[in-house]
Tab-separated table of C-alpha atoms in Angstrom:
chain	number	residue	atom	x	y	z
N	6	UNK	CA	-99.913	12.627	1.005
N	7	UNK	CA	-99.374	15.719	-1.328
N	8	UNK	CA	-97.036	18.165	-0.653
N	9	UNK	CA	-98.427	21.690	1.396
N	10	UNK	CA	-99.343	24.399	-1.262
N	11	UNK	CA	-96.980	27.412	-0.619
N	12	UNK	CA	-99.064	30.479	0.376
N	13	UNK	CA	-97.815	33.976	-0.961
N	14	UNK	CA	-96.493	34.874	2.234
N	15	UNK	CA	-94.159	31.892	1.690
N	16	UNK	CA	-92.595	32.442	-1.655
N	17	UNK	CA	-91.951	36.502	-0.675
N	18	UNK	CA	-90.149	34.886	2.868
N	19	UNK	CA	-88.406	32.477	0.308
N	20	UNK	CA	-85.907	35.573	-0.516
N	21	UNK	CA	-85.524	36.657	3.245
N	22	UNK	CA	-84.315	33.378	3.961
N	23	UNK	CA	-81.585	33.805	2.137
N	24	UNK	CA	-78.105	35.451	3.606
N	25	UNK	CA	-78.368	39.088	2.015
N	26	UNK	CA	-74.284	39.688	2.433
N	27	UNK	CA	-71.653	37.287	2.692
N	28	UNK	CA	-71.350	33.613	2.661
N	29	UNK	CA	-73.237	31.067	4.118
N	30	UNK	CA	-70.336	28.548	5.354
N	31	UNK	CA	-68.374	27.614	8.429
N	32	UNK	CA	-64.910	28.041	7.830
N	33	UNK	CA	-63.647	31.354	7.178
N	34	UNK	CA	-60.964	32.101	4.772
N	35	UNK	CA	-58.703	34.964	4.601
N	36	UNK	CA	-56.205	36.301	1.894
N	37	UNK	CA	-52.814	38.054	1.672
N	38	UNK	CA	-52.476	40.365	-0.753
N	39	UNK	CA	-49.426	43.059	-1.361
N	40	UNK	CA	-46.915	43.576	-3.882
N	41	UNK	CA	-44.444	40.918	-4.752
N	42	UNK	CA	-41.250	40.489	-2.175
N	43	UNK	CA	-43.115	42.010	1.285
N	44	UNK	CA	-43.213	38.784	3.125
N	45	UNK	CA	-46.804	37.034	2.458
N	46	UNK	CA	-45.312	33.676	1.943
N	47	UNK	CA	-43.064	34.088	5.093
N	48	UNK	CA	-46.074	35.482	7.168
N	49	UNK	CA	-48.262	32.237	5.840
N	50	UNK	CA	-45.662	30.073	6.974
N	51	UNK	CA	-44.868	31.622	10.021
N	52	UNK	CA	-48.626	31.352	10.701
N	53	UNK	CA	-48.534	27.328	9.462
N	54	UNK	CA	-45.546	26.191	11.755
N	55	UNK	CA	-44.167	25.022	8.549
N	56	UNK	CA	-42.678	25.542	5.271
N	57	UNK	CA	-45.569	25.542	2.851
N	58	UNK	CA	-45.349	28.477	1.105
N	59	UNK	CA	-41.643	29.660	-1.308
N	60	UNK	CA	-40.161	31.794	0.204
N	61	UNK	CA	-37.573	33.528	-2.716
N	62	UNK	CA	-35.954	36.975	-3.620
N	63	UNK	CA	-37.777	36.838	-6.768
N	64	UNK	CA	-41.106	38.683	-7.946
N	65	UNK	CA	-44.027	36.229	-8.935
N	66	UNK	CA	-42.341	33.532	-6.858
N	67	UNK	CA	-45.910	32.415	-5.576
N	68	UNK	CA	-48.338	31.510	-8.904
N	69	UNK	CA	-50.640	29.728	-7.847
N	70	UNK	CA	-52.073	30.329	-4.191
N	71	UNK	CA	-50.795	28.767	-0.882
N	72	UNK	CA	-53.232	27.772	1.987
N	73	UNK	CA	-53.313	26.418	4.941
N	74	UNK	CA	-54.852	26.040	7.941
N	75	UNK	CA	-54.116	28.101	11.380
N	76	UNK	CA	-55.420	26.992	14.379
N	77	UNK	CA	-57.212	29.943	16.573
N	78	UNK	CA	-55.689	29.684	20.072
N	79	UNK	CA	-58.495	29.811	22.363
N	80	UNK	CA	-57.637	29.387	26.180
N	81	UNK	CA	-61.716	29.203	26.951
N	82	UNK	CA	-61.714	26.818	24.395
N	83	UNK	CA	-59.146	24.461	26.058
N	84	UNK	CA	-60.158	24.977	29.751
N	85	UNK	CA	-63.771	23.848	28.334
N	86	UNK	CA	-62.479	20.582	26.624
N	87	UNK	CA	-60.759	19.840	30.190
N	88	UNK	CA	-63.660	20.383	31.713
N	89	UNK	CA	-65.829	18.110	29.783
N	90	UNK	CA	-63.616	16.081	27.912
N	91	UNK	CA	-65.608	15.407	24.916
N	92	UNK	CA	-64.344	12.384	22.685
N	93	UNK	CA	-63.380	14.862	20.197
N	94	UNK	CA	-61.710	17.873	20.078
N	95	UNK	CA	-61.585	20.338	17.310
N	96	UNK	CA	-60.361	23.739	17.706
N	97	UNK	CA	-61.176	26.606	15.435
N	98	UNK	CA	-59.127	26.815	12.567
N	99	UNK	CA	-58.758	30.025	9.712
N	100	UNK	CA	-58.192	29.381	6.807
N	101	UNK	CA	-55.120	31.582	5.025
N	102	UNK	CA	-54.422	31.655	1.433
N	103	UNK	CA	-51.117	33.029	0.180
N	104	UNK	CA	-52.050	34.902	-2.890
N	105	UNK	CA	-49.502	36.144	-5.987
N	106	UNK	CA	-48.015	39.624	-5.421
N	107	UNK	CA	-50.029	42.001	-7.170
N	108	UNK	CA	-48.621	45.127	-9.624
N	109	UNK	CA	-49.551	48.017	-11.186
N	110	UNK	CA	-51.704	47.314	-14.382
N	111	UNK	CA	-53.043	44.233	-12.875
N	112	UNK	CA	-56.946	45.108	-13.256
N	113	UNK	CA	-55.833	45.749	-17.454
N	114	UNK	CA	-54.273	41.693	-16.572
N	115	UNK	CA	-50.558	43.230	-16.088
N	116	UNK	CA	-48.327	40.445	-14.123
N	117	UNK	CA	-51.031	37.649	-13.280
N	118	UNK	CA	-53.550	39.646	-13.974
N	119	UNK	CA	-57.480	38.607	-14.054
N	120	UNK	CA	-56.203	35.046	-12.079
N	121	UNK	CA	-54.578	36.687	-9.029
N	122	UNK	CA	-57.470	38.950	-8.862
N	123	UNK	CA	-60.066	35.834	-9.004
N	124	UNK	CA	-58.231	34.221	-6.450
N	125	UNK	CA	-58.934	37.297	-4.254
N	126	UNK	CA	-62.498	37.167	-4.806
N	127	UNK	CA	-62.218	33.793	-3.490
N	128	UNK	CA	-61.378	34.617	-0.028
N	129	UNK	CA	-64.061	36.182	2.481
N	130	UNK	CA	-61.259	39.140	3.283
N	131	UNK	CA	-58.151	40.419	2.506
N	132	UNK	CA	-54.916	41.426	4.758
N	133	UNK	CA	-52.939	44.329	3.081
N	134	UNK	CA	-49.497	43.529	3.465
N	135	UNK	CA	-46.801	46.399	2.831
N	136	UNK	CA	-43.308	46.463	3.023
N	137	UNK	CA	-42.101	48.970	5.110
N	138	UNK	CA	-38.253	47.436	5.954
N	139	UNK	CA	-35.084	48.286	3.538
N	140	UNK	CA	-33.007	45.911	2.405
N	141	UNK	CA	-30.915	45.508	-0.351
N	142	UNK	CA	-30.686	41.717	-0.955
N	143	UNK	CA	-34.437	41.729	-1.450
N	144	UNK	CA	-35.746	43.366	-4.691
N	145	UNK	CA	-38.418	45.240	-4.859
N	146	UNK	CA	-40.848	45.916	-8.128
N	147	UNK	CA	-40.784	49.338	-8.318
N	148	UNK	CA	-36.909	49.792	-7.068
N	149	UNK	CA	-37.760	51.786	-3.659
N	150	UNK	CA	-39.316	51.125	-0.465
N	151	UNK	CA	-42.489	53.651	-0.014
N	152	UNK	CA	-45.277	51.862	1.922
N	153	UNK	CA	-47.567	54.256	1.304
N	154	UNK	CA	-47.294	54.039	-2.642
N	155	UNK	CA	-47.499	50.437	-2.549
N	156	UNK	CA	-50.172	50.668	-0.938
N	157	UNK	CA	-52.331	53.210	-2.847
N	158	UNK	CA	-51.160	50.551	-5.757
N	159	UNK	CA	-52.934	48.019	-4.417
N	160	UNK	CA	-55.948	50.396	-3.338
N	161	UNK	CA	-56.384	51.023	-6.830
N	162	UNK	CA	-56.322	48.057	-8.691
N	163	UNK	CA	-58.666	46.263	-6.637
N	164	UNK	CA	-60.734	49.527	-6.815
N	165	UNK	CA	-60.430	49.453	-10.286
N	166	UNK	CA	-61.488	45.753	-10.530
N	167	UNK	CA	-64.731	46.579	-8.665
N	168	UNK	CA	-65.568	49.431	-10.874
N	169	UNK	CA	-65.313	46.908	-13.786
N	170	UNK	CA	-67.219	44.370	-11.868
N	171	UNK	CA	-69.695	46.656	-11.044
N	172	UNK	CA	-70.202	48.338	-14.501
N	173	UNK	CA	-70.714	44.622	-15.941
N	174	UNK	CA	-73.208	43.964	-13.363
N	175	UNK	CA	-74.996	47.525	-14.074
N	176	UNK	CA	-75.411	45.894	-17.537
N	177	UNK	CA	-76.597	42.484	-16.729
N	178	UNK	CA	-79.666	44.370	-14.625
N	179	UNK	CA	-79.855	46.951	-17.731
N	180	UNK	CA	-80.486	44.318	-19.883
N	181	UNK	CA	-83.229	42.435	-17.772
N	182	UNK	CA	-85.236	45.454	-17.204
N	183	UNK	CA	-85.207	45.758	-20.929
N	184	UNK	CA	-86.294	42.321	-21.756
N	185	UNK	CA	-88.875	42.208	-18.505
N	186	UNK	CA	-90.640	45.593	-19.665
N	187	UNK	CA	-90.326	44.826	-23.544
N	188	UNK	CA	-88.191	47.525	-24.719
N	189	UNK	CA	-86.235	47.686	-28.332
N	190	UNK	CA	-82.624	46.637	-27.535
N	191	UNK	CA	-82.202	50.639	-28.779
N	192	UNK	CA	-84.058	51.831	-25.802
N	193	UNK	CA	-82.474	52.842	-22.413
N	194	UNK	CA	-83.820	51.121	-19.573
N	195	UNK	CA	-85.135	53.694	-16.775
């Protein structure tokens, strides 16, 4: 038998279908990002029971990104499973990926540049991590602890990554209009 033919009111509900923000998936997966030296590797494997993630007194210690899986305690979850006591178990996990310390100049690909900031893209949301403790053994990349500056540093350069995301975009959808209404390449879209 043939396929049904799609009615119009089908192919405009083929768009509303889709997820509008986010992603469609069931895992969630969450990102530390902060300056080199605040503690993101020894947060992630605090979080991991284990020693995943280096740990050093050196900037740019973590190149490529960490993750690992944290299991959600759930006490509803485990009073449930008692109750019922399926033949498997699985509890919710999050997902946590130790990303590279970030720097000034790193949207202009300063430090690690255009990779660090792909691997935050990556993630479905970011935890700002500052340093806000003083200690001399453990460097710091701009020679002084100020938690605020650090993190109007980071602010910025992943501010100043969207901007450039968004601008290339803005051109993309420039260029389509142009080409779908027939314009000279001269010509400004409306």
């Amino acid at each position: 038998m043939p396929p049904k033919k799609k009615s119009a009111a089908d192919e405009d509900l083929g768009l509303m279908k889709a997820a509008r923000f986010g992603r469609v998936k069931n895992d969630l997966s969450m990102g530390f990002v902060g300056l080199p030296n605040v503690g993101k590797s020894t947060l992630t494997n605090l979080l991991a029971g284990a020693s995943h993630a280096e740990a050093a007194n050196y900037p740019f210690c973590t190149i490529d990104p960490n993750v690992v899986r944290c299991v959600v305690p759930d006490q509803k979850f485990k009073y449930l499973a008692d109750c019922y006591k399926p033949p498997s178990v699985v509890p919710a996990v999050l997902k946590v990926v130790d990303i590279a310390g970030l720097i000034r100049g790193a949207s202009e690909g300063a430090g690690l540049g255009n990779a660090f900031l792909s691997h935050i893209a990556a993630v479905d949301g970011i935890f700002h991590l500052v340093r806000a403790f003083d200690d001399d053994e453990v460097v710091h990349v701009d020679d002084s602890v100020d938690p605020i500056r650090d993190l109007e540093t980071i602010q910025s350069e992943l501010c100043l990554k969207d901007q450039e995301t968004m601008s290339k975009v803005l051109d993309r959808e420039k260029e389509r209009v142009r080409k779908e209404k027939g314009m000279a390449r001269a010509a400004e879209p409306p």
